[in-house]
Amino acid sequence: MQKSPSTSSLGPGGLDIAQAFFKPIQNSAPPSPTKRHTKITVVGAGNVGMAIAQTILTQDLVDELALIDAKQDKLRGEMLDLQHAAAFLPRTKIIASVDYSVTVGSDLCIVTAGARQIPGESRLNLLQRNLALFSEIIPPLAKFSPDSILMIVSNPVDVLTYVAWKLSGFPTNRVIGSGTNLDSSRFRFLLADHLDVNAQDVQAYIVGEHGDSSVALWSGISVAGVPILSFLEKQQIAYEKETLEKIRKEVVNSAYEVISLKGYTSWAIGYSVASLARTILRDQRRIHPVSVLAKGFYGIGGGEVFLSLPAQLGRGGVLGVIDIHLTEEEARRLTTSAKTILEVQSQLGI
């Protein structure tokens, strides 16, 4: 399933037209060994996986894109649909298969596959089914691309990033969860909307669990370098903590609202993950709030837990976690968020 039937061998007796079409350059040298060929694998050809794949293609991030899914017909249909857009996209080799061997040599493996919750099913049972699914996904990815970076998008992302780390045997810097990167984008959008500025001029982070116990770092919010809360206090402009918490809850509920309206989320997570891929593959060393092994940072202890912290990303994966000053309340909430995730992890038995 790696490609659609080639039309390059339509000549008499199966002559390869590509060879006949071009006259070779005399005494040519092979390509430079320093030229890097980049490859991304996306596991899961659902709405999220294909939004990520489409965004990666339009942003010209890779030379080769591999798609993996258990549903062979849908997978081939998605591959063909993307291949047919070749005239409108940067040149990228697109391959797809149910066989993980097509992922060989990937620089970045993005996992979006996950079991869907059955009505009435407990969260723990859903996690156990996802654990079984990841047991079939992560080991072959690690086998065929032992030097790759794993990025987990499937939910619950923090727990499943921990699962992926355990199953892969990779060092912690090469296992990342998409975490609250999108939550932080939603946060910046809402703040920009309130302040009537461009969201790109707003610096703001949501950290902790990608979920109900997430933590908004209000003390670190700035617009064009101006700390917002300090500015309001200096100008003696009153604000209520309830208003701030309302905005945080609006961030948490944003995905639920989108799902209730269109059935799923896709485009925003597609852009979010593509931004992470760009930072990693092009070694941009930008700061993103992503799910990393948090033990030892910000006083988090008690066990190995993945949750979102502002981390510097680059070609080596997670390069470091930035030491942002937290208020006592923010630190307390972050610790509570870590405990929430650890409680769920402890029931998995891994």
XYZ file of C-alpha atoms in Angstrom:
350
model
C 0.000 0.000 0.000
C 3.011 2.249 -0.086
C 1.961 4.071 -3.238
C -0.652 4.074 -5.933
C 0.202 2.145 -9.132
C 3.046 3.912 -10.906
C 2.530 5.367 -14.370
C 6.274 5.570 -15.027
C 6.376 2.084 -16.593
C 3.721 2.592 -19.274
C 6.172 2.269 -22.156
C 6.521 -0.828 -24.410
C 7.432 -3.906 -22.419
C 7.180 -1.993 -19.154
C 9.860 0.542 -20.119
C 10.475 3.011 -17.314
C 9.478 6.301 -18.945
C 11.168 8.319 -16.176
C 14.565 7.008 -17.299
C 13.823 7.651 -20.975
C 12.404 11.121 -20.329
C 15.578 12.636 -18.858
C 19.102 12.626 -20.265
C 21.575 11.918 -17.462
C 24.164 14.492 -16.439
C 27.674 13.305 -17.281
C 30.153 12.778 -14.443
C 27.554 13.766 -11.822
C 28.247 13.321 -8.120
C 25.844 11.617 -5.697
C 23.755 13.778 -3.330
C 25.598 15.294 -0.397
C 25.573 12.937 2.611
C 24.950 15.979 4.836
C 21.538 16.647 3.246
C 18.989 15.490 5.802
C 15.940 13.463 4.817
C 13.164 14.019 7.365
C 10.333 11.589 7.999
C 7.253 11.683 10.193
C 4.930 8.797 10.998
C 1.324 9.441 12.045
C -0.421 6.508 13.735
C -4.194 6.747 13.429
C -6.010 7.907 10.305
C -9.017 9.349 12.114
C -10.087 12.997 12.184
C -7.207 14.097 14.423
C -4.530 12.063 12.658
C -5.508 13.299 9.220
C -5.774 16.931 10.368
C -2.206 16.601 11.665
C -1.034 14.950 8.441
C -2.693 17.601 6.277
C -1.204 20.461 8.309
C 2.274 18.918 8.224
C 2.032 18.601 4.433
C 0.849 22.156 3.805
C 3.608 23.537 6.046
C 6.326 21.622 4.146
C 7.802 20.044 7.278
C 8.969 16.671 5.924
C 10.306 14.798 2.924
C 8.350 11.655 3.746
C 5.077 11.038 5.600
C 4.029 7.558 6.704
C 0.464 6.784 7.778
C -0.483 3.781 9.929
C -3.959 2.533 10.792
C -5.718 -0.771 11.431
C -8.447 -0.059 8.840
C -6.771 -0.846 5.533
C -9.415 0.498 3.131
C -9.852 3.819 4.940
C -6.093 4.159 5.211
C -5.569 3.648 1.474
C -8.375 6.108 0.726
C -6.774 8.778 2.913
C -3.358 8.167 1.337
C -4.739 8.457 -2.206
C -6.709 11.567 -1.325
C -3.524 13.271 -0.119
C -1.439 11.988 -3.028
C -3.952 13.420 -5.504
C -3.227 16.890 -4.086
C 0.448 16.589 -5.077
C 0.220 19.389 -7.648
C -0.831 21.832 -4.939
C 1.599 20.798 -2.184
C 5.344 20.823 -1.552
C 6.883 17.569 -2.821
C 6.471 14.933 -0.109
C 6.514 11.152 -0.409
C 3.321 9.803 1.186
C 3.131 6.134 2.110
C 0.615 4.131 4.144
C 0.247 0.620 5.481
C -1.092 -1.531 8.295
C 2.470 -2.899 8.498
C 4.732 -0.891 10.821
C 7.776 -1.582 8.656
C 6.835 1.488 6.562
C 7.659 3.648 9.593
C 11.342 2.673 9.500
C 13.752 5.566 9.960
C 11.175 8.052 11.234
C 12.476 11.173 12.965
C 9.174 11.769 14.731
C 6.351 9.307 15.454
C 3.008 10.918 16.292
C 0.415 8.654 17.923
C -3.237 9.693 17.667
C -4.848 6.238 17.846
C -6.930 5.431 20.882
C -9.931 3.429 22.018
C -13.220 5.322 22.142
C -15.199 5.341 25.344
C -18.257 3.109 25.329
C -21.392 4.630 26.926
C -21.355 3.751 30.622
C -17.720 2.598 30.536
C -15.497 3.594 33.446
C -12.431 5.742 32.836
C -10.231 2.968 34.240
C -11.613 0.369 31.826
C -11.071 2.763 28.924
C -7.474 3.250 30.075
C -6.935 -0.501 30.263
C -8.139 -0.871 26.669
C -5.831 1.949 25.571
C -2.965 0.260 27.409
C -3.618 -2.898 25.388
C -3.769 -0.856 22.182
C -0.510 0.965 22.964
C 1.132 -2.411 23.641
C 0.581 -3.130 19.927
C 1.617 0.340 18.691
C 4.631 1.547 20.678
C 6.991 -1.486 20.547
C 7.020 -1.713 16.705
C 7.525 2.049 16.421
C 10.503 1.773 18.777
C 11.807 -1.247 16.844
C 11.757 0.372 13.399
C 12.766 3.880 14.526
C 14.925 3.437 17.645
C 16.315 6.976 17.421
C 12.997 8.728 16.858
C 11.036 11.048 19.117
C 7.634 9.808 20.265
C 4.827 12.339 20.482
C 1.568 11.162 22.046
C -1.674 12.955 21.173
C -4.197 10.270 22.225
C -6.206 11.003 25.370
C -5.832 10.897 28.302
C -2.556 12.228 26.973
C -0.555 12.494 30.210
C -1.169 8.907 31.327
C -0.693 7.508 27.815
C 2.588 9.421 27.424
C 3.761 7.670 30.591
C 2.595 4.343 29.104
C 4.454 5.061 25.845
C 7.629 5.890 27.784
C 7.449 2.605 29.684
C 6.694 0.513 26.592
C 9.301 2.136 24.352
C 12.278 2.097 26.697
C 13.231 5.487 25.253
C 15.031 8.122 27.331
C 12.656 10.677 28.844
C 13.747 13.492 26.524
C 12.451 11.548 23.512
C 8.900 10.889 24.768
C 6.560 13.887 24.702
C 2.819 14.387 25.055
C 1.025 17.159 23.168
C -0.293 18.105 26.613
C -1.549 21.640 27.142
C 0.049 23.166 24.042
C -3.432 23.530 22.527
C -4.988 24.526 25.883
C -2.450 27.361 26.061
C -3.374 28.456 22.541
C -7.046 28.544 23.548
C -6.040 30.489 26.669
C -4.120 33.037 24.599
C -7.049 33.369 22.203
C -9.524 34.095 25.013
C -7.173 36.607 26.655
C -6.476 38.296 23.312
C -10.209 38.471 22.691
C -10.747 40.158 26.078
C -7.899 42.621 25.489
C -8.550 43.150 21.768
C -4.975 42.280 20.742
C -3.354 39.661 18.528
C -3.022 36.279 20.253
C 0.607 36.091 19.108
C 1.386 39.068 21.368
C 0.006 37.264 24.432
C 2.392 35.132 26.511
C 0.399 32.726 28.675
C 0.623 29.095 29.764
C -1.736 26.404 30.952
C 0.248 23.662 32.736
C -0.445 20.446 34.623
C -2.966 17.869 33.483
C -4.551 18.174 30.067
C -7.949 18.091 31.716
C -10.022 19.385 34.601
C -7.110 19.921 37.023
C -5.093 22.082 34.618
C -3.408 25.177 36.059
C -3.494 28.644 34.510
C -0.301 30.561 35.293
C -1.884 33.959 35.779
C 1.215 35.408 37.438
C 3.218 34.936 34.228
C 0.775 36.392 31.692
C 2.125 39.279 29.661
C 1.190 41.250 26.556
C 4.097 42.672 24.559
C 6.304 42.078 27.599
C 3.967 43.859 30.039
C 2.887 41.629 32.990
C -0.897 41.931 33.013
C -1.738 41.437 36.691
C 1.083 43.746 37.837
C -0.110 46.332 35.331
C -3.694 46.155 36.625
C -2.503 46.540 40.224
C -0.287 49.523 39.394
C -3.166 51.169 37.550
C -5.451 50.283 40.489
C -7.787 48.434 38.153
C -9.831 45.912 40.119
C -10.253 42.334 38.957
C -11.817 39.295 40.593
C -10.227 35.867 40.904
C -13.599 34.376 40.010
C -13.345 36.065 36.608
C -9.895 34.556 36.079
C -11.100 31.096 37.079
C -14.063 31.460 34.718
C -11.646 32.006 31.819
C -9.640 28.909 32.839
C -12.792 26.796 32.922
C -13.727 28.168 29.515
C -10.393 26.846 28.238
C -11.071 23.404 29.752
C -14.583 23.301 28.291
C -13.559 24.556 24.840
C -12.948 21.073 23.456
C -16.227 19.784 24.872
C -18.083 22.616 23.163
C -16.461 21.875 19.807
C -17.239 18.158 20.176
C -20.867 18.882 21.066
C -21.203 21.070 17.968
C -19.313 19.139 15.256
C -18.723 15.736 16.860
C -14.938 15.942 17.254
C -11.978 18.323 17.385
C -9.406 18.287 14.604
C -8.092 21.507 13.078
C -6.769 23.197 16.216
C -4.960 20.051 17.393
C -3.623 19.645 13.853
C -2.016 23.086 13.948
C -0.844 22.563 17.537
C 0.976 19.316 16.759
C 2.413 20.715 13.509
C 3.892 23.608 15.503
C 5.537 21.084 17.851
C 6.848 19.089 14.885
C 8.323 22.224 13.330
C 10.081 23.195 16.567
C 11.544 19.708 16.982
C 12.605 18.882 13.429
C 14.033 22.335 12.719
C 15.693 22.599 16.135
C 13.995 25.926 16.842
C 14.375 25.583 20.636
C 11.051 27.248 21.308
C 9.198 26.921 24.623
C 6.022 24.819 24.516
C 3.854 23.566 27.394
C 3.998 19.828 26.682
C 3.688 16.675 28.748
C 7.106 15.629 30.087
C 8.381 13.551 32.980
C 7.760 16.088 35.738
C 9.418 14.434 38.732
C 11.903 16.838 40.299
C 10.497 19.973 38.683
C 8.518 22.570 40.666
C 8.649 20.390 43.768
C 6.755 17.534 42.097
C 7.610 14.196 43.704
C 5.941 11.020 44.851
C 6.285 9.081 41.619
C 6.986 9.192 37.887
C 4.312 11.348 36.357
C 3.975 13.070 33.006
C 2.231 16.429 32.904
C 2.617 19.669 30.989
C 5.375 22.092 31.889
C 6.923 24.893 29.799
C 9.707 22.972 28.036
C 12.329 23.891 25.475
C 12.086 21.613 22.444
C 14.593 20.904 19.698
C 16.141 18.164 17.572
C 16.936 16.162 20.702
C 13.347 16.325 21.955
C 12.953 17.912 25.384
C 16.059 20.030 25.991
C 15.007 21.398 29.364
C 12.168 22.738 31.504
C 12.086 26.482 32.111
C 12.048 27.560 35.752
C 9.091 29.959 35.876
C 8.290 31.602 39.204
C 4.983 30.275 40.526
C 2.813 31.764 43.225
C 2.067 29.552 46.225
C -1.431 28.884 44.898
C -0.153 27.954 41.418
C 2.433 25.593 42.928
C -0.216 23.996 45.133
C -2.571 23.482 42.193
C 0.232 21.976 40.091
C 1.048 19.493 42.868
C -2.652 18.585 43.111
C -2.764 18.086 39.334
C 0.228 15.704 39.548
C -1.472 13.704 42.319
C -4.635 13.427 40.214
C -2.690 11.822 37.353
C -0.665 9.574 39.687
C -3.869 8.192 41.218
C -5.049 7.078 37.776
C -1.614 5.681 36.810
C -1.389 3.629 39.988
C -4.427 1.603 38.885
C -2.823 0.518 35.591
C -0.296 -1.833 37.157
C 2.678 -0.926 34.957
